[in-house]
């Protein structure tokens, strides 16, 4: 789960990771009041679940009440387009107003889970700021990576390795050690998958402050953190994906026009591959789960048909826990209840498959049966051609 910068900074404060003074605002008046309290210069920042806001015009330094009012009015409600939002952009519904900082240098720091080495890796770079991707591409040797064994935890030698790598000494080194220790605790305590600070600024007093904050939480661990659930912002999520999550369906919206309903994530991946091979494009990924019920298939079908770009639906089910005859009855009932207007191709295999096929044929509905995956792919590609 992604959270906003102002929420990430609330977490940072709880763990004594230094951040600028500031507060979130939902209106221009509120933003101006916060800036007035902080003093000028202040910074007005768009709060969306995407980076690259600075370059997209979503971060403005303001030096007076008039400028604060102007920046807040421009940014609040705007559709902000950055390299991470896609061309449709994201509507800004909240601002973060902060005290302007004196920047001597912009660094980069992040913590993430590295599956390959089963460790928490700390990534740092002396040249942070808005062009970190460019630095990584042009001079990868400038990116420092320190791996921490999660069972042994963070050790002082990790901190020294980081400080030497970054070329920090004295106060800056002390500041880094304290910050990384606290950030590591935050990361583990909250089951984060990513914490990124870009830029991490060095002030003229040699103190490090997190000017930006990005925190991604492992959704599978959220049940352990009820307080963090309050950070979820449904405005930032795909509405169909939000609805699917209510029915326990794993649903991801994609760009093509073939709707897919499949039981099991592996089977869903294979289904997307094979329909692409046949020349069709998936409109979504939907895994109704290995233990799906007929009702879940009906909910899935209903949801997929709300998506205007879907021109045909492929249902691919392996009948194990869910028997094919029960599933077929579910599909027929769902199709009748929903009133389907697009072609549907059904491929099923497994327990009671013959009885399932008999039910589909006897229904007299416009359902095409496929004998196997390849046949299903060819039939669905023909349906949308
Ligand atoms: P992002 O573009 O979405 O990653 O947003 P950031 O929070 O990183 O802000 C983008 C840029 O705005 C930073 O790299 C800074 O250069 C600049 N910026 C943000 N806050 C301040 C500030 O307090 N003072 C100054 N001078 N620049 C700031
Ligand atoms: Mn940033």
mmCIF file of C-alpha atoms and ligand atoms in Angstrom:
data_model
loop_
_atom_site.group_PDB
_atom_site.id
_atom_site.type_symbol
_atom_site.label_atom_id
_atom_site.label_comp_id
_atom_site.label_asym_id
_atom_site.label_seq_id
_atom_site.Cartn_x
_atom_site.Cartn_y
_atom_site.Cartn_z
ATOM 1 C CA UNK A 1 0.000 0.000 0.000
ATOM 2 C CA UNK A 2 1.233 3.450 -0.886
ATOM 3 C CA UNK A 3 0.784 6.415 1.448
ATOM 4 C CA UNK A 4 1.176 10.163 1.035
ATOM 5 C CA UNK A 5 4.314 12.158 1.805
ATOM 6 C CA UNK A 6 2.646 13.973 4.726
ATOM 7 C CA UNK A 7 1.656 10.596 6.242
ATOM 8 C CA UNK A 8 5.151 9.185 5.709
ATOM 9 C CA UNK A 9 6.534 12.241 7.502
ATOM 10 C CA UNK A 10 4.158 11.619 10.435
ATOM 11 C CA UNK A 11 5.799 8.194 10.727
ATOM 12 C CA UNK A 12 9.243 9.783 10.410
ATOM 13 C CA UNK A 13 8.434 12.111 13.334
ATOM 14 C CA UNK A 14 7.337 9.148 15.472
ATOM 15 C CA UNK A 15 10.770 7.612 14.861
ATOM 16 C CA UNK A 16 12.730 10.827 15.328
ATOM 17 C CA UNK A 17 13.797 11.005 11.685
ATOM 18 C CA UNK A 18 14.277 14.765 11.079
ATOM 19 C CA UNK A 19 11.748 16.389 8.735
ATOM 20 C CA UNK A 20 10.894 20.074 8.127
ATOM 21 C CA UNK A 21 8.118 21.636 10.221
ATOM 22 C CA UNK A 22 4.838 21.521 8.352
ATOM 23 C CA UNK A 23 1.249 20.325 8.105
ATOM 24 C CA UNK A 24 -1.259 19.054 5.559
ATOM 25 C CA UNK A 25 -3.974 21.326 4.149
ATOM 26 C CA UNK A 26 -7.216 20.599 2.320
ATOM 27 C CA UNK A 27 -7.985 24.182 1.270
ATOM 28 C CA UNK A 28 -6.189 27.341 0.133
ATOM 29 C CA UNK A 29 -7.125 29.153 3.380
ATOM 30 C CA UNK A 30 -5.706 26.339 5.487
ATOM 31 C CA UNK A 31 -2.506 26.300 3.428
ATOM 32 C CA UNK A 32 -2.033 30.057 3.808
ATOM 33 C CA UNK A 33 -2.660 29.831 7.562
ATOM 34 C CA UNK A 34 -0.039 27.091 7.946
ATOM 35 C CA UNK A 35 2.510 29.044 5.873
ATOM 36 C CA UNK A 36 1.815 32.149 8.001
ATOM 37 C CA UNK A 37 2.481 30.175 11.154
ATOM 38 C CA UNK A 38 5.718 28.666 9.754
ATOM 39 C CA UNK A 39 7.002 31.914 8.248
ATOM 40 C CA UNK A 40 8.525 32.522 4.822
ATOM 41 C CA UNK A 41 10.016 31.140 2.690
ATOM 42 C CA UNK A 42 7.686 28.127 2.793
ATOM 43 C CA UNK A 43 7.092 25.253 0.369
ATOM 44 C CA UNK A 44 3.700 24.171 -1.002
ATOM 45 C CA UNK A 45 3.663 20.539 -2.150
ATOM 46 C CA UNK A 46 1.038 18.504 -4.012
ATOM 47 C CA UNK A 47 0.106 15.248 -2.237
ATOM 48 C CA UNK A 48 -0.419 12.443 -4.743
ATOM 49 C CA UNK A 49 0.806 8.842 -4.825
ATOM 50 C CA UNK A 50 3.497 9.577 -7.399
ATOM 51 C CA UNK A 51 6.920 11.163 -7.582
ATOM 52 C CA UNK A 52 8.316 13.684 -10.020
ATOM 53 C CA UNK A 53 6.035 16.397 -8.638
ATOM 54 C CA UNK A 54 8.774 19.017 -8.641
ATOM 55 C CA UNK A 55 9.294 18.769 -12.399
ATOM 56 C CA UNK A 56 5.542 18.573 -13.020
ATOM 57 C CA UNK A 57 4.873 21.873 -11.207
ATOM 58 C CA UNK A 58 3.533 20.347 -8.005
ATOM 59 C CA UNK A 59 6.180 21.785 -5.631
ATOM 60 C CA UNK A 60 6.507 25.559 -5.210
ATOM 61 C CA UNK A 61 8.738 27.697 -2.998
ATOM 62 C CA UNK A 62 6.781 30.749 -1.769
ATOM 63 C CA UNK A 63 8.152 33.942 -0.171
ATOM 64 C CA UNK A 64 4.996 35.792 0.863
ATOM 65 C CA UNK A 65 1.349 35.299 1.779
ATOM 66 C CA UNK A 66 0.370 36.326 -1.739
ATOM 67 C CA UNK A 67 2.677 33.759 -3.312
ATOM 68 C CA UNK A 68 1.435 31.084 -0.878
ATOM 69 C CA UNK A 69 -2.164 31.834 -1.836
ATOM 70 C CA UNK A 70 -1.279 31.747 -5.541
ATOM 71 C CA UNK A 71 0.659 28.466 -5.339
ATOM 72 C CA UNK A 72 -1.977 26.731 -3.184
ATOM 73 C CA UNK A 73 -4.788 27.840 -5.527
ATOM 74 C CA UNK A 74 -2.858 26.627 -8.584
ATOM 75 C CA UNK A 75 -1.803 23.251 -7.188
ATOM 76 C CA UNK A 76 -4.941 22.269 -5.247
ATOM 77 C CA UNK A 77 -7.402 20.668 -7.675
ATOM 78 C CA UNK A 78 -4.933 20.579 -10.571
ATOM 79 C CA UNK A 79 -4.413 17.418 -12.592
ATOM 80 C CA UNK A 80 -0.737 16.841 -11.990
ATOM 81 C CA UNK A 81 1.094 14.932 -14.694
ATOM 82 C CA UNK A 82 4.515 13.475 -13.827
ATOM 83 C CA UNK A 83 6.618 10.662 -15.292
ATOM 84 C CA UNK A 84 5.060 8.379 -12.659
ATOM 85 C CA UNK A 85 1.351 9.253 -13.067
ATOM 86 C CA UNK A 86 0.973 8.301 -16.718
ATOM 87 C CA UNK A 87 -0.440 10.751 -19.280
ATOM 88 C CA UNK A 88 -3.836 11.002 -17.525
ATOM 89 C CA UNK A 89 -2.239 12.519 -14.407
ATOM 90 C CA UNK A 90 -3.681 12.657 -10.886
ATOM 91 C CA UNK A 91 -6.003 15.187 -9.267
ATOM 92 C CA UNK A 92 -4.425 16.947 -6.268
ATOM 93 C CA UNK A 93 -6.779 16.851 -3.264
ATOM 94 C CA UNK A 94 -4.340 17.723 -0.510
ATOM 95 C CA UNK A 95 -1.297 19.914 0.046
ATOM 96 C CA UNK A 96 1.647 19.725 2.385
ATOM 97 C CA UNK A 97 2.940 23.109 3.527
ATOM 98 C CA UNK A 98 6.441 23.152 5.022
ATOM 99 C CA UNK A 99 9.036 25.585 6.283
ATOM 100 C CA UNK A 100 11.599 26.290 3.555
ATOM 101 C CA UNK A 101 14.996 24.732 4.201
ATOM 102 C CA UNK A 102 18.528 25.875 3.564
ATOM 103 C CA UNK A 103 20.023 23.318 1.241
ATOM 104 C CA UNK A 104 23.780 22.829 0.988
ATOM 105 C CA UNK A 105 23.500 19.474 -0.792
ATOM 106 C CA UNK A 106 20.843 17.004 -1.957
ATOM 107 C CA UNK A 107 21.553 13.307 -1.249
ATOM 108 C CA UNK A 108 19.606 10.126 -1.864
ATOM 109 C CA UNK A 109 18.749 7.391 0.664
ATOM 110 C CA UNK A 110 16.416 4.420 0.546
ATOM 111 C CA UNK A 111 15.730 1.097 2.269
ATOM 112 C CA UNK A 112 14.095 -1.779 0.486
ATOM 113 C CA UNK A 113 13.560 -5.517 0.644
ATOM 114 C CA UNK A 114 15.902 -7.372 -1.684
ATOM 115 C CA UNK A 115 14.365 -10.768 -2.385
ATOM 116 C CA UNK A 116 17.431 -12.076 -4.212
ATOM 117 C CA UNK A 117 19.744 -11.763 -1.193
ATOM 118 C CA UNK A 118 16.920 -12.028 1.384
ATOM 119 C CA UNK A 119 18.172 -8.844 2.988
ATOM 120 C CA UNK A 120 17.189 -5.267 3.630
ATOM 121 C CA UNK A 121 19.341 -3.191 1.341
ATOM 122 C CA UNK A 122 20.236 0.422 2.065
ATOM 123 C CA UNK A 123 20.852 2.425 -1.110
ATOM 124 C CA UNK A 124 22.548 5.814 -0.890
ATOM 125 C CA UNK A 125 24.072 8.386 -3.202
ATOM 126 C CA UNK A 126 25.820 11.701 -2.621
ATOM 127 C CA UNK A 127 24.162 13.132 -5.739
ATOM 128 C CA UNK A 128 20.447 12.994 -4.933
ATOM 129 C CA UNK A 129 17.562 15.225 -5.919
ATOM 130 C CA UNK A 130 15.350 15.145 -8.950
ATOM 131 C CA UNK A 131 17.785 13.411 -11.340
ATOM 132 C CA UNK A 132 18.755 10.310 -9.345
ATOM 133 C CA UNK A 133 17.643 8.004 -12.192
ATOM 134 C CA UNK A 134 20.083 9.772 -14.483
ATOM 135 C CA UNK A 135 22.960 9.396 -12.000
ATOM 136 C CA UNK A 136 22.149 5.695 -11.655
ATOM 137 C CA UNK A 137 22.240 5.255 -15.438
ATOM 138 C CA UNK A 138 25.311 7.445 -16.108
ATOM 139 C CA UNK A 139 27.541 6.584 -13.146
ATOM 140 C CA UNK A 140 26.245 3.496 -11.336
ATOM 141 C CA UNK A 141 29.482 3.358 -9.275
ATOM 142 C CA UNK A 142 28.231 6.404 -7.340
ATOM 143 C CA UNK A 143 25.339 4.377 -5.929
ATOM 144 C CA UNK A 144 26.238 2.734 -2.627
ATOM 145 C CA UNK A 145 24.470 -0.446 -1.552
ATOM 146 C CA UNK A 146 24.753 -1.901 1.939
ATOM 147 C CA UNK A 147 22.989 -5.183 2.668
ATOM 148 C CA UNK A 148 21.649 -5.885 6.152
ATOM 149 C CA UNK A 149 20.815 -9.402 7.277
ATOM 150 C CA UNK A 150 17.353 -8.961 8.834
ATOM 151 C CA UNK A 151 18.035 -11.588 11.514
ATOM 152 C CA UNK A 152 21.261 -9.954 12.708
ATOM 153 C CA UNK A 153 19.891 -6.434 12.240
ATOM 154 C CA UNK A 154 21.657 -3.147 11.566
ATOM 155 C CA UNK A 155 25.256 -2.988 12.898
ATOM 156 C CA UNK A 156 27.667 -0.094 13.376
ATOM 157 C CA UNK A 157 29.856 -1.304 10.499
ATOM 158 C CA UNK A 158 26.891 -0.854 8.147
ATOM 159 C CA UNK A 159 26.689 2.774 9.243
ATOM 160 C CA UNK A 160 30.428 3.319 8.784
ATOM 161 C CA UNK A 161 30.289 1.722 5.335
ATOM 162 C CA UNK A 162 27.498 4.117 4.372
ATOM 163 C CA UNK A 163 29.218 7.212 5.756
ATOM 164 C CA UNK A 164 32.547 6.378 4.083
ATOM 165 C CA UNK A 165 30.798 5.571 0.836
ATOM 166 C CA UNK A 166 29.037 8.922 0.892
ATOM 167 C CA UNK A 167 32.181 10.754 2.026
ATOM 168 C CA UNK A 168 30.516 12.131 5.154
ATOM 169 C CA UNK A 169 32.484 12.902 8.323
ATOM 170 C CA UNK A 170 32.069 14.781 11.611
ATOM 171 C CA UNK A 171 28.586 16.098 12.330
ATOM 172 C CA UNK A 172 27.199 14.867 9.017
ATOM 173 C CA UNK A 173 28.364 11.338 9.821
ATOM 174 C CA UNK A 174 26.762 11.471 13.285
ATOM 175 C CA UNK A 175 23.569 12.810 11.793
ATOM 176 C CA UNK A 176 23.542 10.004 9.209
ATOM 177 C CA UNK A 177 24.101 7.258 11.808
ATOM 178 C CA UNK A 178 21.190 8.429 13.972
ATOM 179 C CA UNK A 179 18.900 8.871 11.001
ATOM 180 C CA UNK A 180 19.613 5.475 9.429
ATOM 181 C CA UNK A 181 19.191 3.671 12.775
ATOM 182 C CA UNK A 182 15.780 5.234 13.281
ATOM 183 C CA UNK A 183 14.758 4.679 9.691
ATOM 184 C CA UNK A 184 15.729 1.000 9.913
ATOM 185 C CA UNK A 185 13.560 0.606 13.027
ATOM 186 C CA UNK A 186 10.664 2.310 11.270
ATOM 187 C CA UNK A 187 11.110 0.018 8.261
ATOM 188 C CA UNK A 188 11.039 -3.217 10.266
ATOM 189 C CA UNK A 189 8.384 -2.187 12.831
ATOM 190 C CA UNK A 190 5.885 -1.220 10.138
ATOM 191 C CA UNK A 191 6.585 -4.008 7.609
ATOM 192 C CA UNK A 192 7.637 -1.577 4.895
ATOM 193 C CA UNK A 193 8.613 -2.717 1.434
ATOM 194 C CA UNK A 194 10.248 0.611 0.589
ATOM 195 C CA UNK A 195 11.303 3.790 2.354
ATOM 196 C CA UNK A 196 12.848 6.428 0.110
ATOM 197 C CA UNK A 197 14.156 9.910 0.908
ATOM 198 C CA UNK A 198 14.973 11.960 -2.165
ATOM 199 C CA UNK A 199 16.316 14.447 -1.499
ATOM 200 C CA UNK A 200 17.867 13.883 1.875
ATOM 201 C CA UNK A 201 19.366 17.318 2.411
ATOM 202 C CA UNK A 202 22.544 18.357 4.130
ATOM 203 C CA UNK A 203 22.112 21.785 5.729
ATOM 204 C CA UNK A 204 24.955 24.312 6.047
ATOM 205 C CA UNK A 205 25.098 23.181 9.723
ATOM 206 C CA UNK A 206 25.883 19.644 8.511
ATOM 207 C CA UNK A 207 22.573 18.195 9.621
ATOM 208 C CA UNK A 208 20.594 15.753 7.492
ATOM 209 C CA UNK A 209 16.853 16.354 6.994
ATOM 210 C CA UNK A 210 14.343 14.299 4.989
ATOM 211 C CA UNK A 211 12.951 16.843 2.527
ATOM 212 C CA UNK A 212 10.866 14.242 0.734
ATOM 213 C CA UNK A 213 9.447 10.954 2.071
ATOM 214 C CA UNK A 214 8.063 7.908 0.343
ATOM 215 C CA UNK A 215 6.875 4.868 2.287
ATOM 216 C CA UNK A 216 5.357 1.712 0.746
ATOM 217 C CA UNK A 217 3.802 -0.780 3.165
ATOM 218 C CA UNK A 218 3.516 -4.526 2.608
ATOM 219 C CA UNK A 219 -0.253 -4.966 2.141
ATOM 220 C CA UNK A 220 -0.054 -8.582 3.322
ATOM 221 C CA UNK A 221 1.172 -7.387 6.720
ATOM 222 C CA UNK A 222 -1.379 -4.595 7.204
ATOM 223 C CA UNK A 223 -3.502 -6.758 9.494
ATOM 224 C CA UNK A 224 -0.724 -6.291 12.049
ATOM 225 C CA UNK A 225 -0.959 -2.497 11.807
ATOM 226 C CA UNK A 226 -4.574 -1.353 12.113
ATOM 227 C CA UNK A 227 -3.436 2.240 12.675
ATOM 228 C CA UNK A 228 -1.670 2.311 9.299
ATOM 229 C CA UNK A 229 -4.861 1.209 7.531
ATOM 230 C CA UNK A 230 -6.238 4.688 8.249
ATOM 231 C CA UNK A 231 -3.621 6.012 5.799
ATOM 232 C CA UNK A 232 -5.273 4.281 2.838
ATOM 233 C CA UNK A 233 -6.535 6.838 0.298
ATOM 234 C CA UNK A 234 -9.137 5.287 -2.000
ATOM 235 C CA UNK A 235 -8.992 8.366 -4.270
ATOM 236 C CA UNK A 236 -5.547 7.230 -5.338
ATOM 237 C CA UNK A 237 -6.660 3.734 -6.331
ATOM 238 C CA UNK A 238 -8.419 2.368 -9.419
ATOM 239 C CA UNK A 239 -12.187 2.323 -8.540
ATOM 240 C CA UNK A 240 -12.686 -1.151 -10.042
ATOM 241 C CA UNK A 241 -9.697 -2.465 -8.095
ATOM 242 C CA UNK A 242 -11.164 -1.027 -4.885
ATOM 243 C CA UNK A 243 -14.486 -2.774 -5.555
ATOM 244 C CA UNK A 244 -12.729 -6.056 -6.377
ATOM 245 C CA UNK A 245 -10.845 -5.955 -3.082
ATOM 246 C CA UNK A 246 -14.212 -5.897 -1.257
ATOM 247 C CA UNK A 247 -15.044 -9.269 -2.855
ATOM 248 C CA UNK A 248 -11.579 -10.753 -2.168
ATOM 249 C CA UNK A 249 -10.787 -10.831 -5.877
ATOM 250 C CA UNK A 250 -7.237 -10.202 -7.044
ATOM 251 C CA UNK A 251 -7.901 -7.737 -9.820
ATOM 252 C CA UNK A 252 -5.525 -5.511 -11.769
ATOM 253 C CA UNK A 253 -6.767 -3.216 -14.518
ATOM 254 C CA UNK A 254 -4.790 -3.389 -17.810
ATOM 255 C CA UNK A 255 -5.029 -1.735 -21.259
ATOM 256 C CA UNK A 256 -6.371 -4.438 -23.624
ATOM 257 C CA UNK A 257 -9.941 -5.528 -24.447
ATOM 258 C CA UNK A 258 -10.194 -9.175 -23.330
ATOM 259 C CA UNK A 259 -11.637 -9.538 -19.835
ATOM 260 C CA UNK A 260 -10.227 -12.534 -17.941
ATOM 261 C CA UNK A 261 -11.593 -14.582 -15.078
ATOM 262 C CA UNK A 262 -9.214 -17.269 -13.880
ATOM 263 C CA UNK A 263 -8.824 -19.290 -10.678
ATOM 264 C CA UNK A 264 -5.242 -19.162 -9.474
ATOM 265 C CA UNK A 265 -2.545 -16.556 -10.082
ATOM 266 C CA UNK A 266 -0.264 -18.930 -12.029
ATOM 267 C CA UNK A 267 -3.091 -19.932 -14.344
ATOM 268 C CA UNK A 268 -3.950 -16.237 -14.772
ATOM 269 C CA UNK A 269 -0.370 -15.441 -15.839
ATOM 270 C CA UNK A 270 -0.377 -18.370 -18.293
ATOM 271 C CA UNK A 271 -3.730 -17.214 -19.663
ATOM 272 C CA UNK A 272 -2.451 -13.685 -20.295
ATOM 273 C CA UNK A 273 0.644 -15.084 -22.037
ATOM 274 C CA UNK A 274 -1.301 -17.364 -24.325
ATOM 275 C CA UNK A 275 -3.914 -14.822 -25.384
ATOM 276 C CA UNK A 276 -1.098 -12.383 -26.187
ATOM 277 C CA UNK A 277 0.507 -15.074 -28.302
ATOM 278 C CA UNK A 278 -2.788 -15.441 -30.134
ATOM 279 C CA UNK A 279 -2.708 -11.700 -30.864
ATOM 280 C CA UNK A 280 -5.217 -10.439 -28.246
ATOM 281 C CA UNK A 281 -4.572 -8.069 -25.327
ATOM 282 C CA UNK A 282 -5.788 -8.617 -21.732
ATOM 283 C CA UNK A 283 -8.057 -5.895 -20.269
ATOM 284 C CA UNK A 284 -7.355 -7.126 -16.778
ATOM 285 C CA UNK A 285 -5.789 -9.716 -14.568
ATOM 286 C CA UNK A 286 -8.351 -11.384 -12.323
ATOM 287 C CA UNK A 287 -7.612 -14.264 -10.026
ATOM 288 C CA UNK A 288 -10.756 -15.419 -8.240
ATOM 289 C CA UNK A 289 -8.611 -17.771 -6.149
ATOM 290 C CA UNK A 290 -8.029 -21.517 -6.115
ATOM 291 C CA UNK A 291 -10.928 -22.004 -3.730
ATOM 292 C CA UNK A 292 -13.327 -19.771 -5.663
ATOM 293 C CA UNK A 293 -17.077 -20.176 -5.312
ATOM 294 C CA UNK A 294 -19.675 -19.748 -8.065
ATOM 295 C CA UNK A 295 -20.631 -16.499 -6.341
ATOM 296 C CA UNK A 296 -17.102 -15.144 -6.680
ATOM 297 C CA UNK A 297 -17.158 -15.944 -10.397
ATOM 298 C CA UNK A 298 -20.447 -14.025 -10.667
ATOM 299 C CA UNK A 299 -18.989 -11.018 -8.801
ATOM 300 C CA UNK A 300 -15.929 -11.142 -11.020
ATOM 301 C CA UNK A 301 -18.004 -11.236 -14.197
ATOM 302 C CA UNK A 302 -20.172 -8.346 -13.014
ATOM 303 C CA UNK A 303 -17.115 -6.256 -12.250
ATOM 304 C CA UNK A 304 -15.328 -6.959 -15.525
ATOM 305 C CA UNK A 305 -18.425 -6.029 -17.539
ATOM 306 C CA UNK A 306 -18.482 -2.582 -15.875
ATOM 307 C CA UNK A 307 -15.273 -1.886 -17.777
ATOM 308 C CA UNK A 308 -16.198 -0.287 -21.141
ATOM 309 C CA UNK A 309 -13.058 -1.429 -22.887
ATOM 310 C CA UNK A 310 -13.954 -5.123 -22.457
ATOM 311 C CA UNK A 311 -15.156 -6.541 -25.792
ATOM 312 C CA UNK A 312 -15.100 -10.232 -24.862
ATOM 313 C CA UNK A 313 -14.539 -12.330 -21.751
ATOM 314 C CA UNK A 314 -12.432 -15.440 -21.328
ATOM 315 C CA UNK A 315 -13.258 -17.622 -18.335
ATOM 316 C CA UNK A 316 -10.538 -20.153 -17.626
ATOM 317 C CA UNK A 317 -11.182 -22.430 -14.674
ATOM 318 C CA UNK A 318 -9.465 -25.503 -13.357
ATOM 319 C CA UNK A 319 -12.075 -27.385 -11.362
ATOM 320 C CA UNK A 320 -10.441 -28.691 -8.229
ATOM 321 C CA UNK A 321 -11.941 -27.370 -5.026
ATOM 322 C CA UNK A 322 -14.574 -25.680 -7.188
ATOM 323 C CA UNK A 323 -16.151 -28.504 -9.243
ATOM 324 C CA UNK A 324 -16.838 -27.800 -12.928
ATOM 325 C CA UNK A 325 -20.582 -28.521 -12.675
ATOM 326 C CA UNK A 326 -21.016 -26.106 -9.759
ATOM 327 C CA UNK A 327 -18.964 -23.539 -11.601
ATOM 328 C CA UNK A 328 -20.980 -23.974 -14.837
ATOM 329 C CA UNK A 329 -24.222 -23.408 -12.966
ATOM 330 C CA UNK A 330 -22.696 -20.274 -11.461
ATOM 331 C CA UNK A 331 -21.713 -18.937 -14.850
ATOM 332 C CA UNK A 332 -25.149 -19.608 -16.348
ATOM 333 C CA UNK A 333 -26.901 -17.923 -13.394
ATOM 334 C CA UNK A 334 -24.539 -14.985 -13.515
ATOM 335 C CA UNK A 335 -24.918 -14.570 -17.270
ATOM 336 C CA UNK A 336 -28.725 -14.591 -16.917
ATOM 337 C CA UNK A 337 -28.704 -12.169 -13.983
ATOM 338 C CA UNK A 338 -26.297 -9.699 -15.557
ATOM 339 C CA UNK A 339 -27.627 -9.823 -19.100
ATOM 340 C CA UNK A 340 -24.427 -10.269 -21.055
ATOM 341 C CA UNK A 341 -23.859 -8.473 -24.352
ATOM 342 C CA UNK A 342 -20.278 -9.493 -25.197
ATOM 343 C CA UNK A 343 -19.055 -12.908 -26.397
ATOM 344 C CA UNK A 344 -17.851 -15.265 -23.670
ATOM 345 C CA UNK A 345 -15.395 -18.113 -24.159
ATOM 346 C CA UNK A 346 -15.213 -20.739 -21.415
ATOM 347 C CA UNK A 347 -12.382 -23.178 -20.956
ATOM 348 C CA UNK A 348 -12.648 -25.554 -18.056
ATOM 349 C CA UNK A 349 -10.916 -28.704 -17.000
ATOM 350 C CA UNK A 350 -11.014 -30.868 -13.914
ATOM 351 C CA UNK A 351 -13.561 -32.562 -11.660
ATOM 352 C CA UNK A 352 -16.966 -33.233 -13.298
ATOM 353 C CA UNK A 353 -15.922 -31.438 -16.483
ATOM 354 C CA UNK A 354 -18.373 -33.385 -18.708
ATOM 355 C CA UNK A 355 -21.335 -32.476 -16.535
ATOM 356 C CA UNK A 356 -20.129 -28.859 -16.538
ATOM 357 C CA UNK A 357 -19.978 -28.763 -20.318
ATOM 358 C CA UNK A 358 -23.445 -30.299 -20.564
ATOM 359 C CA UNK A 359 -24.856 -27.541 -18.334
ATOM 360 C CA UNK A 360 -23.227 -24.783 -20.425
ATOM 361 C CA UNK A 361 -24.537 -26.244 -23.714
ATOM 362 C CA UNK A 362 -28.026 -26.894 -22.330
ATOM 363 C CA UNK A 363 -28.300 -23.292 -21.120
ATOM 364 C CA UNK A 364 -28.775 -22.171 -24.735
ATOM 365 C CA UNK A 365 -26.702 -19.080 -23.929
ATOM 366 C CA UNK A 366 -24.144 -17.467 -26.166
ATOM 367 C CA UNK A 367 -21.164 -19.173 -24.511
ATOM 368 C CA UNK A 368 -18.388 -20.684 -26.617
ATOM 369 C CA UNK A 369 -16.699 -23.744 -25.154
ATOM 370 C CA UNK A 370 -13.001 -24.305 -25.713
ATOM 371 C CA UNK A 371 -11.285 -27.690 -25.567
ATOM 372 C CA UNK A 372 -7.981 -26.425 -24.177
ATOM 373 C CA UNK A 373 -6.001 -23.250 -23.446
ATOM 374 C CA UNK A 374 -4.673 -22.834 -26.990
ATOM 375 C CA UNK A 375 -8.151 -23.262 -28.444
ATOM 376 C CA UNK A 376 -9.538 -20.761 -25.917
ATOM 377 C CA UNK A 377 -6.896 -18.213 -26.899
ATOM 378 C CA UNK A 378 -7.641 -18.622 -30.609
ATOM 379 C CA UNK A 379 -11.391 -18.292 -30.016
ATOM 380 C CA UNK A 380 -11.078 -15.178 -27.839
ATOM 381 C CA UNK A 381 -8.696 -13.553 -30.325
ATOM 382 C CA UNK A 382 -11.215 -14.229 -33.100
ATOM 383 C CA UNK A 383 -14.002 -12.741 -30.975
ATOM 384 C CA UNK A 384 -12.242 -9.375 -30.604
ATOM 385 C CA UNK A 385 -10.607 -9.279 -34.052
HETATM 386 P P1 LIG B 1 9.256 15.079 -6.042
HETATM 387 O O1 LIG B 1 9.676 15.892 -7.234
HETATM 388 O O2 LIG B 1 7.867 14.538 -6.201
HETATM 389 O O3 LIG B 1 10.234 14.011 -5.708
HETATM 390 O O4 LIG B 1 9.178 16.104 -4.800
HETATM 391 P P2 LIG B 1 10.305 16.572 -3.755
HETATM 392 O O5 LIG B 1 9.711 16.596 -2.412
HETATM 393 O O6 LIG B 1 11.540 15.774 -3.906
HETATM 394 O O7 LIG B 1 10.611 18.076 -4.187
HETATM 395 C C1 LIG B 1 11.231 18.371 -5.433
HETATM 396 C C2 LIG B 1 12.330 19.410 -5.261
HETATM 397 O O8 LIG B 1 11.826 20.616 -4.686
HETATM 398 C C3 LIG B 1 13.460 18.989 -4.334
HETATM 399 O O9 LIG B 1 14.421 18.165 -4.966
HETATM 400 C C4 LIG B 1 14.041 20.332 -3.907
HETATM 401 O O10 LIG B 1 15.042 20.729 -4.843
HETATM 402 C C5 LIG B 1 12.858 21.296 -3.999
HETATM 403 N N1 LIG B 1 12.429 21.639 -2.628
HETATM 404 C C6 LIG B 1 11.552 20.998 -1.833
HETATM 405 N N2 LIG B 1 11.476 21.581 -0.611
HETATM 406 C C7 LIG B 1 12.355 22.625 -0.632
HETATM 407 C C8 LIG B 1 12.784 23.625 0.334
HETATM 408 O O11 LIG B 1 12.343 23.654 1.480
HETATM 409 N N3 LIG B 1 13.707 24.539 -0.075
HETATM 410 C C9 LIG B 1 14.221 24.529 -1.320
HETATM 411 N N4 LIG B 1 15.116 25.469 -1.659
HETATM 412 N N5 LIG B 1 13.880 23.622 -2.250
HETATM 413 C C10 LIG B 1 12.956 22.679 -1.924
HETATM 414 MN MN1 LIG B 2 11.612 13.632 -4.324
#
